[in-house]
Every structure is written in C-alpha cells, then in structure tokens.
Coordinates of C-alpha atoms in Angstrom, one line a residue:
M1180 CA 15.7 -16.6 7.9
E1181 CA 17.4 -17.2 4.6
G1182 CA 17.9 -14.6 1.8
D1183 CA 17.0 -10.9 1.8
W1184 CA 13.7 -9.3 2.7
L1185 CA 12.9 -5.7 1.7
L1186 CA 10.1 -4.0 3.7
A1187 CA 8.9 -0.4 3.1
V1188 CA 6.1 1.7 4.6
H1189 CA 4.6 5.1 4.4
S1190 CA 2.5 7.0 7.0
G1191 CA 0.6 9.1 4.5
A1192 CA 1.2 12.3 2.7
G1193 CA 0.1 15.8 3.8
R1194 CA 1.3 18.2 6.5
Y1195 CA 2.9 16.8 9.6
G1196 CA 2.7 18.9 12.8
A1197 CA 6.2 19.6 14.1
S1198 CA 5.3 18.4 17.6
N1199 CA 4.5 14.9 16.2
E1200 CA 7.5 14.4 13.9
A1201 CA 9.4 12.2 16.4
A1202 CA 6.3 10.1 17.1
Y1203 CA 5.7 9.5 13.4
L1204 CA 9.4 8.4 12.9
S1205 CA 9.1 6.1 15.9
L1206 CA 5.9 4.6 14.6
L1207 CA 7.5 3.9 11.1
R1208 CA 10.5 2.2 12.8
C1209 CA 8.2 0.2 15.0
A1210 CA 6.2 -1.1 12.1
L1211 CA 9.4 -2.2 10.3
E1212 CA 11.2 -3.7 13.3
S1213 CA 8.1 -5.6 14.6
T1214 CA 7.6 -7.2 11.2
H1215 CA 11.3 -8.1 11.0
R1216 CA 10.9 -9.9 14.3
V1217 CA 8.0 -11.9 12.9
I1218 CA 10.1 -13.0 9.9
S1219 CA 13.1 -13.9 12.0
S1220 CA 11.1 -16.0 14.4
A1221 CA 8.9 -17.8 11.9
S1222 CA 9.1 -21.5 11.8
C1223 CA 8.2 -21.5 8.1
P1224 CA 8.7 -18.6 5.7
P1225 CA 5.8 -16.2 5.7
T1226 CA 4.5 -14.8 2.4
A1227 CA 5.1 -11.3 1.1
A1228 CA 1.4 -10.6 1.3
E1229 CA 1.3 -11.6 4.9
M1230 CA 4.2 -9.4 5.8
A1231 CA 2.8 -6.4 3.8
A1232 CA -0.4 -6.7 5.8
H1233 CA 1.5 -7.1 9.1
L1234 CA 3.5 -3.9 8.4
L1235 CA 0.2 -2.0 8.8
Q1236 CA -0.6 -3.4 12.2
S1237 CA 1.4 -0.8 14.1
F1238 CA -0.5 2.0 12.3
E1239 CA -3.9 0.5 12.8
L1240 CA -3.3 0.1 16.5
S1241 CA -1.8 3.6 16.9
R1242 CA -3.8 6.7 17.8
L1243 CA -1.5 8.8 15.6
T1244 CA -2.4 7.7 12.1
N1245 CA -5.6 7.6 10.1
A1246 CA -6.1 3.9 10.0
G1247 CA -8.0 1.8 12.5
L1248 CA -7.8 3.3 16.0
G1249 CA -8.3 7.0 15.9
A1250 CA -9.2 7.2 12.2
N1251 CA -11.1 10.1 10.7
L1252 CA -14.9 10.1 11.5
T1253 CA -17.8 10.1 9.1
E1254 CA -20.5 12.7 9.0
Q1255 CA -22.2 10.7 11.7
G1256 CA -19.1 10.7 14.0
R1257 CA -18.2 7.0 13.5
V1258 CA -15.2 5.1 12.3
E1259 CA -15.5 3.4 8.9
C1260 CA -12.3 1.8 7.7
E1261 CA -11.1 0.2 4.5
A1262 CA -8.0 -1.9 3.5
S1263 CA -6.6 -3.8 0.5
V1264 CA -3.8 -6.3 -0.2
A1265 CA -2.3 -7.0 -3.6
C1266 CA -0.2 -10.2 -4.1
G1267 CA 2.3 -10.3 -7.0
E1268 CA 2.7 -14.0 -6.8
T1269 CA -1.0 -14.9 -7.3
H1270 CA -1.9 -11.7 -9.3
S1271 CA -4.8 -11.3 -6.9
V1272 CA -6.1 -8.4 -4.8
S1273 CA -8.6 -8.2 -2.0
C1274 CA -10.4 -5.3 -0.3
C1275 CA -12.8 -4.4 2.4
G1276 CA -14.6 -1.1 2.7
A1277 CA -17.0 0.9 4.9
V1278 CA -16.1 -1.6 7.7
R1279 CA -17.1 -0.9 11.3
G1280 CA -16.0 -2.7 14.4
V1281 CA -13.0 -4.5 13.0
R1282 CA -9.7 -3.9 14.9
R1283 CA -7.4 -4.6 12.0
P1284 CA -9.0 -4.0 8.6
S1285 CA -5.8 -5.1 6.7
A1286 CA -6.0 -8.5 8.4
L1287 CA -9.6 -8.9 7.1
A1288 CA -8.4 -8.0 3.6
L1289 CA -5.6 -10.6 3.9
R1290 CA -7.9 -13.3 5.1
L1291 CA -10.1 -12.8 2.1
L1292 CA -7.1 -13.1 -0.2
Q1293 CA -5.9 -16.3 1.6
Q1294 CA -9.3 -17.8 1.5
A1295 CA -9.7 -17.2 -2.2
T1296 CA -6.2 -18.6 -2.9
R1297 CA -6.9 -21.8 -1.0
V1298 CA -10.1 -22.4 -2.9
E1299 CA -8.4 -21.7 -6.3
E1300 CA -5.7 -24.2 -5.4
G1301 CA -8.3 -26.9 -4.8
D1302 CA -8.8 -26.8 -1.0
A1303 CA -12.1 -28.5 -0.2
N1304 CA -14.5 -26.0 1.3
A1305 CA -18.2 -26.7 1.6
T1306 CA -19.0 -23.0 1.9
F1307 CA -17.9 -22.5 -1.7
A1308 CA -19.1 -25.8 -3.3
F1309 CA -20.9 -26.0 -6.6
G1310 CA -18.8 -23.3 -8.2
R1311 CA -19.5 -20.5 -5.6
Q1312 CA -16.7 -18.0 -5.6
P1313 CA -15.1 -16.8 -2.4
P1314 CA -15.4 -12.9 -2.2
L1315 CA -12.3 -10.7 -2.8
V1316 CA -14.1 -7.5 -2.0
V1317 CA -16.6 -7.0 1.0
V1318 CA -18.2 -3.9 2.2
G1319 CA -20.7 -2.8 4.9
D1320 CA -22.1 -4.3 8.0
H1321 CA -21.6 -8.0 7.2
A1322 CA -17.8 -7.5 7.0
R1323 CA -17.7 -7.5 10.8
Q1324 CA -19.3 -10.9 10.9
L1325 CA -16.8 -12.2 8.3
A1326 CA -13.9 -10.9 10.4
R1327 CA -15.3 -12.6 13.4
D1328 CA -15.6 -15.8 11.5
F1329 CA -12.0 -15.5 10.5
G1330 CA -11.1 -15.2 14.2
L1331 CA -10.2 -11.5 14.1
E1332 CA -10.9 -9.1 16.9
T1333 CA -14.2 -7.2 16.5
A1334 CA -16.5 -4.9 18.5
T1335 CA -19.7 -6.0 20.1
D1336 CA -23.0 -4.4 19.1
A1337 CA -22.9 -2.3 22.3
E1338 CA -19.4 -1.1 21.5
L1339 CA -19.9 -0.4 17.8
D1340 CA -20.7 3.3 17.7
E1341 CA -17.8 4.3 19.9
F1342 CA -15.3 1.6 18.7
Q1343 CA -11.9 3.1 17.7
V1344 CA -13.1 6.7 18.3
T1345 CA -10.5 8.6 20.2
D1346 CA -10.5 12.0 21.8
R1347 CA -8.2 13.3 19.2
A1348 CA -10.4 12.1 16.3
Q1349 CA -13.4 13.6 18.0
Q1350 CA -11.7 17.0 18.3
H1351 CA -10.7 16.7 14.7
W1352 CA -14.3 16.0 13.7
D1353 CA -15.6 18.9 15.8
K1354 CA -13.1 21.2 14.1
W1355 CA -14.2 20.1 10.6
R1356 CA -17.9 20.4 11.5
R1357 CA -17.3 24.0 12.5
R1358 CA -15.4 24.7 9.3
F1359 CA -18.2 23.0 7.3
R1360 CA -20.7 25.4 8.9
G1361 CA -18.5 28.4 8.2
A1362 CA -17.6 29.1 11.8
E1363 CA -13.9 29.3 11.2
T1364 CA -11.3 29.0 8.4
E1365 CA -8.3 26.7 8.3
A1366 CA -5.4 27.8 10.3
E1367 CA -2.0 27.9 8.5
G1368 CA 0.2 25.1 9.6
D1369 CA -2.6 22.7 10.8
E1370 CA -1.7 19.1 10.5
E1371 CA -3.5 17.4 7.6
R1372 CA -3.3 13.7 6.9
L1373 CA -4.2 12.4 3.4
D1374 CA -6.0 9.3 4.6
T1375 CA -4.0 6.2 3.8
V1376 CA -1.0 4.3 5.2
G1377 CA 0.7 1.7 3.1
A1378 CA 3.3 -1.0 2.8
I1379 CA 5.2 -2.9 0.2
C1380 CA 7.3 -6.0 0.6
M1381 CA 9.7 -8.3 -1.4
D1382 CA 10.6 -11.7 -0.1
P1383 CA 13.9 -13.7 -0.8
R1384 CA 12.3 -15.4 -3.8
G1385 CA 11.4 -12.1 -5.5
N1386 CA 7.7 -12.3 -4.6
V1387 CA 6.2 -8.8 -4.1
A1388 CA 3.1 -7.5 -2.4
A1389 CA 1.5 -4.3 -1.3
A1390 CA -1.1 -3.3 1.3
L1391 CA -3.1 -0.2 2.3
S1392 CA -5.3 0.8 5.3
S1393 CA -7.3 3.9 5.8
G1394 CA -10.0 5.6 7.7
G1395 CA -10.9 7.8 4.8
V1396 CA -11.3 11.6 4.6
A1397 CA -12.6 13.6 7.5
L1398 CA -16.4 14.1 7.6
K1399 CA -16.9 11.6 4.7
V1400 CA -20.3 10.4 3.6
P1401 CA -21.1 7.1 5.3
G1402 CA -20.4 4.2 2.9
R1403 CA -17.9 6.2 0.9
L1404 CA -14.9 4.1 -0.5
G1405 CA -11.5 5.6 -1.1
L1406 CA -8.4 4.3 -2.8
A1407 CA -7.8 1.6 -0.2
G1408 CA -11.3 0.1 -0.6
C1409 CA -11.2 -0.2 -4.4
P1410 CA -9.3 -3.0 -6.2
R1411 CA -6.0 -1.8 -7.8
M1412 CA -6.9 1.9 -7.3
G1413 CA -4.5 2.4 -4.3
C1414 CA -2.1 -0.5 -4.4
D1415 CA -0.9 -3.1 -6.8
A1416 CA 1.9 -5.7 -7.2
A1417 CA 3.2 -8.1 -9.8
N1418 CA 6.1 -10.5 -9.9
A1419 CA 8.8 -10.2 -12.5
V1420 CA 8.6 -12.0 -15.9
D1421 CA 12.0 -13.0 -17.3
G1422 CA 10.8 -13.4 -20.9
R1423 CA 13.2 -16.2 -21.7
G1424 CA 10.6 -18.9 -22.4
D1425 CA 11.4 -22.6 -22.5
G1426 CA 12.5 -22.8 -26.1
N1427 CA 9.8 -25.3 -27.0
G1428 CA 6.7 -25.1 -29.3
S1429 CA 6.0 -24.3 -32.9
R1430 CA 7.2 -21.1 -34.6
K1431 CA 3.5 -20.0 -35.0
R1432 CA 2.9 -20.4 -31.3
K1433 CA 6.1 -18.6 -30.5
R1434 CA 5.0 -15.7 -32.7
S1435 CA 1.6 -15.5 -31.1
S1436 CA 3.0 -15.4 -27.6
R1437 CA 6.0 -13.2 -28.4
G1438 CA 4.3 -10.1 -26.8
Q1439 CA 3.4 -12.0 -23.7
N1440 CA 7.0 -13.3 -23.2
K1441 CA 8.7 -9.9 -23.0
A1442 CA 10.7 -9.4 -19.8
K1443 CA 8.9 -7.4 -17.1
N1444 CA 10.0 -5.9 -13.9
A1445 CA 8.6 -6.8 -10.5
F1446 CA 6.8 -3.9 -8.9
A1447 CA 4.8 -3.0 -5.9
V1448 CA 2.9 0.3 -5.4
A1449 CA 1.2 1.8 -2.3
C1450 CA -0.5 5.2 -2.6
T1451 CA -1.9 7.8 -0.3
G1452 CA -4.0 10.9 -1.1
R1453 CA -7.4 12.2 -2.2
G1454 CA -9.1 8.9 -3.0
E1455 CA -11.6 10.3 -5.6
Q1456 CA -8.6 11.7 -7.6
F1457 CA -6.8 8.4 -7.7
V1458 CA -10.0 6.5 -8.7
R1459 CA -10.9 9.1 -11.4
S1460 CA -7.4 9.2 -12.9
N1461 CA -6.4 5.5 -12.4
L1462 CA -2.9 6.7 -11.4
V1463 CA -2.0 3.2 -10.2
G1464 CA -2.8 1.6 -13.5
A1465 CA -0.7 4.2 -15.4
L1466 CA 2.1 3.7 -13.0
A1467 CA 1.9 -0.1 -13.1
R1468 CA 2.3 -0.1 -16.9
R1469 CA 5.3 2.1 -16.7
L1470 CA 7.1 0.3 -13.8
A1471 CA 6.7 -3.1 -15.5
R1472 CA 8.8 -1.9 -18.4
S1473 CA 10.9 1.1 -17.3
S1474 CA 14.4 1.0 -16.1
D1475 CA 14.1 4.7 -15.0
V1476 CA 12.0 4.7 -11.9
E1477 CA 12.0 8.5 -11.4
R1478 CA 10.9 9.1 -15.0
A1479 CA 8.1 6.5 -14.6
L1480 CA 6.8 8.1 -11.4
R1481 CA 6.9 11.6 -12.9
K1482 CA 5.3 10.5 -16.2
A1483 CA 2.5 8.6 -14.4
V1484 CA 1.6 11.6 -12.2
V1485 CA 1.5 13.9 -15.2
E1486 CA -0.5 11.5 -17.3
S1487 CA -3.0 11.0 -14.4
T1488 CA -3.3 14.8 -14.0
A1489 CA -4.7 15.0 -17.5
A1490 CA -7.1 12.1 -16.7
N1491 CA -8.1 14.1 -13.6
G1492 CA -9.4 17.0 -15.7
G1493 CA -6.1 18.8 -15.6
R1494 CA -6.2 19.1 -11.8
G1495 CA -3.1 18.1 -10.0
I1496 CA -3.2 14.7 -8.1
E1497 CA -2.8 15.4 -4.4
G1498 CA -1.1 12.7 -2.5
G1499 CA 1.9 10.4 -2.7
V1500 CA 3.2 7.1 -4.0
L1501 CA 5.7 4.5 -2.6
A1502 CA 7.0 2.2 -5.3
L1503 CA 9.3 -0.8 -5.5
V1504 CA 10.9 -2.0 -8.7
A1505 CA 13.1 -5.0 -9.2
P1506 CA 14.4 -6.3 -12.6
P1507 CA 13.5 -9.7 -13.9
P1508 CA 15.5 -12.8 -12.9
C1509 CA 17.4 -12.8 -16.2
T1510 CA 19.2 -9.6 -15.2
T1511 CA 20.6 -10.8 -11.8
Q1512 CA 24.3 -10.7 -11.3
M1513 CA 26.3 -13.5 -9.6
R1514 CA 28.7 -12.5 -6.9
A1515 CA 32.1 -14.2 -6.4
D1516 CA 30.5 -16.3 -3.6
G1517 CA 27.8 -17.6 -6.0
D1518 CA 24.9 -15.6 -4.7
N1519 CA 22.4 -14.0 -7.1
V1520 CA 22.0 -10.2 -6.5
R1521 CA 19.3 -8.0 -7.9
S1522 CA 19.4 -4.2 -7.9
V1523 CA 16.1 -3.1 -6.3
E1524 CA 14.9 0.5 -6.4
L1525 CA 12.5 2.2 -4.0
G1526 CA 10.9 5.4 -5.2
V1527 CA 8.8 7.9 -3.3
A1528 CA 6.9 10.6 -5.2
F1529 CA 4.5 13.1 -3.6
T1530 CA 2.8 16.4 -4.4
T1531 CA 2.1 17.4 -0.8
P1532 CA 4.4 19.3 1.6
C1533 CA 5.8 16.1 3.1
M1534 CA 5.4 12.3 3.3
G1535 CA 6.6 9.9 6.0
V1536 CA 8.5 6.8 4.7
G1537 CA 10.7 4.1 6.0
F1538 CA 12.4 0.9 4.8
L1539 CA 14.1 -2.1 6.2
H1540 CA 16.5 -4.3 4.3
C1541 CA 17.1 -7.5 6.3
R1542 CA 19.7 -10.1 5.5
A1543 CA 20.4 -13.5 7.0
D1544 CA 24.1 -12.7 7.6
A1545 CA 23.9 -9.1 8.8
E1546 CA 22.0 -6.7 11.0
P1547 CA 18.9 -5.2 9.3
Q1548 CA 19.4 -1.8 7.8
V1549 CA 16.6 0.6 8.8
Q1550 CA 15.9 4.1 7.5
V1551 CA 12.9 6.3 8.4
E1552 CA 12.4 9.8 7.3
L1553 CA 9.8 12.6 6.9
L1554 CA 10.6 13.7 3.3
R1555 CA 9.8 17.3 2.6
R1556 CA 9.1 18.8 -0.8
P1557 CA 11.8 21.2 -2.0
E1558 CA 10.8 24.6 -3.3
T1559 CA 12.2 23.7 -6.7
S1560 CA 10.1 20.7 -7.2
Q1561 CA 8.6 20.3 -10.7
A1562 CA 5.0 21.6 -11.0
Q1563 CA 2.2 19.7 -12.6
G1564 CA -1.4 20.5 -13.3
S1565 CA -3.1 23.7 -14.6
D1566 CA -2.1 27.2 -13.6
Q1567 CA -5.0 27.2 -11.0
Q1568 CA -4.1 23.7 -9.7
Q1569 CA -0.3 23.6 -9.7
L1570 CA 1.1 20.9 -7.4
A1571 CA 4.8 20.2 -7.2
I1572 CA 6.2 16.6 -7.6
H1573 CA 9.1 15.5 -5.5
V1574 CA 10.8 12.2 -6.1
S1575 CA 13.3 10.4 -3.8
L1576 CA 15.1 7.2 -4.9
F1577 CA 16.8 4.5 -2.8
R1578 CA 18.8 1.8 -4.6
L1579 CA 19.7 -1.5 -2.8
P1580 CA 21.5 -4.7 -3.9
V1581 CA 19.2 -7.5 -2.7
L1582 CA 20.2 -11.2 -2.5
S1583 CA 17.7 -13.4 -4.2
Q1584 CA 16.8 -17.1 -3.8
G1585 CA 15.4 -19.6 -6.3
I1586 CA 15.9 -17.5 -9.4

C-alpha cells in the first residue's frame, strides 16, 4: 500500500440505547479495520468507490443497524433495502431501491456503477450494443435477478419473505404497529434509528467516493424510496479541480471557459435522516455547492442545513451529514522529504440527539489511526427551523494532513 487512505463511516443519526453503545462503537471499528485489511492485502490498488461500498459490508451483515440484515420492515412485514454509490473520479452515481432478497445492496449499487463505467470506456458488451445504456438506477423485483447475474448472494423464492428479517426487527415492527393503531405511546428513551448508514473515502491519488445503505423507515409503504435510493439525494462526491489550466488556446476560448476553470475542492457527502425531508429540500445539492468552494467546512455545513430548512417549508431537517473536504492539488504543500501533503477536513453535522461516526487514516509508513465515537448534541447547539420545529445543529470537525500521490 502506497500513500494515504482516508476512510470514514457513520452508523446513522437518532437516539442510541445506552445498552448498545459499546456494540455500535465496535461495529464502526470493525467496518474501518476490515476495509483497511482489504486495502493492505490488495494485489492492485482498489478504487475509492469500491472501498466506500466495502465499508458498508459490516453494517449490512450486522443485526444491529438498519441496513441489510435486521433492517426495518415495511407495512407488510418484509425487508426492502436501498443503496447508492457516488464516484468523484467518474462523476457518476448508481442506486438500487425497493430491493428484496439481496444480501448486500451496496454491492449491487457498486456493480451497476462499474458496469456503466466499463461500457463508457469502450468495453465490448453485447448486452448494451446498438447504443443501449447500462442502468445506473434499478428498483423492484428484477433487482434480485440482476444481483444474481452479478454473482452476488441472493435469496431463493422460498426464502424471500423471511429473508433478512430478525427477531429484533420483528419486535420493532410489532411495536410500531401497536403505536400506529393507538395502542400505546412512545416511551421516553426508546432507541430510534434514522434509517441510513454511510461511508466516504479518499484514496492516495485524491479520488473521493461516498456510499449509503438503508432499510428505510419503520412501517414504510412498500416500494417507497428514501435518500439512499435516489441519485445524489443522500450521497455525492466530486474530485478536486485545480483551476490552473494548460495555458493554451485563444483568449476568447479562455474567457468562455474562465468560470469552468476555477479551483474547486474535492468533497464527499454521506447523509442519514428522514428521507422525504432530504429529497424535498435537496440538502445534498446545497451542501455540494458550498463544499466545492468553501474553505470553512463548519460554516458550509451550517448554511446548507439552514438553507435546506427553508426549502423544507421551514421545518427543521432531522438527520445528520458526514462530509469530507480536500483542497485542490494546487494548494498542496511539499514537506522536506519531497512528499505532497493536503490538509483534509472531516465534518459531522446532525440535528438529532446523537450520531455514530468513525474514521481511519492509514499510511504506508505507520500504523493506521482509528477513531470511533458516538457524538452527542450539546444543549447549547444552534437551533434551526420555525418555533414549532426547532432542531439544534451540532458540528464536529476533524483535520488531518494526508499524503497524496500523483498530484
């Protein structure tokens, strides 16, 4: 392994039961360390998109989180999952939604992205001859067959209705059914998971990626899509643009492209929360525009949340955001040993009581630095939204010097 990798994950925003805190922290660490082992043992360098999707594997195979195994159940008592992957290098995003019977939905989203990239690069594929386009978004029953065609683990027809349904998820479903029927009210302190786990990644060459996986909200309408199943509504990523240009071309052409050549930060965003609010407000779009330009990550996060609150009809956005920002290559600093170093920032903003996050900074010449934490919102957090819908914003920042290659 050469150069630095930066991996970050979140386990969702909401309320975490005190009895499960240690298990969540262990799961966050497991996701990071297992992905680091894949990177360290790889015979050829993996892509940032591959590692962003791989970071979600531990969550999708765990009974603890709301993704894959043990996910929230629909009105009909079944698991329907969704996932998405955004690649900053190719400017592409892929999603799957309302998926039943696929063990790892994020792997399906990744395969869609990889397939489309190969076709765009000229790989001969009879399936997509005569100008047919490979899909970037798939939903519904046929997604399971596509996953099977990709060689992914899927359920049989006989297993389908019970696939990924756990006792814990069934109890959670029973509880929400009773509440829906007015049989009981919510108990103070109940654990609440706001539906999405996410990951972001930056490789040694500065390529960034983001990925999400979710089982959706409890008792959801079958076929419903949340932020993980909609392109660029829950995650997004873009590589940096240095803005220097090549110095060639006419003055007229330079003037016409001047706006396009401005330096832009690399960024990756992975959200969690009430999906309809994120879709309605387009928080990710607002945040992406700010992160690409802003040198103040905390301000960008706060401004995007406030701006999206207005787009959400003045109602506060309930959820959280994990964001990575790296300056363009022209701002790198050279150390005495000749290495190029970029100052990378990780920001976490959330409006819920707490949010589980973790990051791993791995270097070729040192042991990986791992940090996992359940961040809790202070009482003094800044409020946003109308008087009736006040939600407090809490922002935490982590700054890391990252060694970069090829820039």
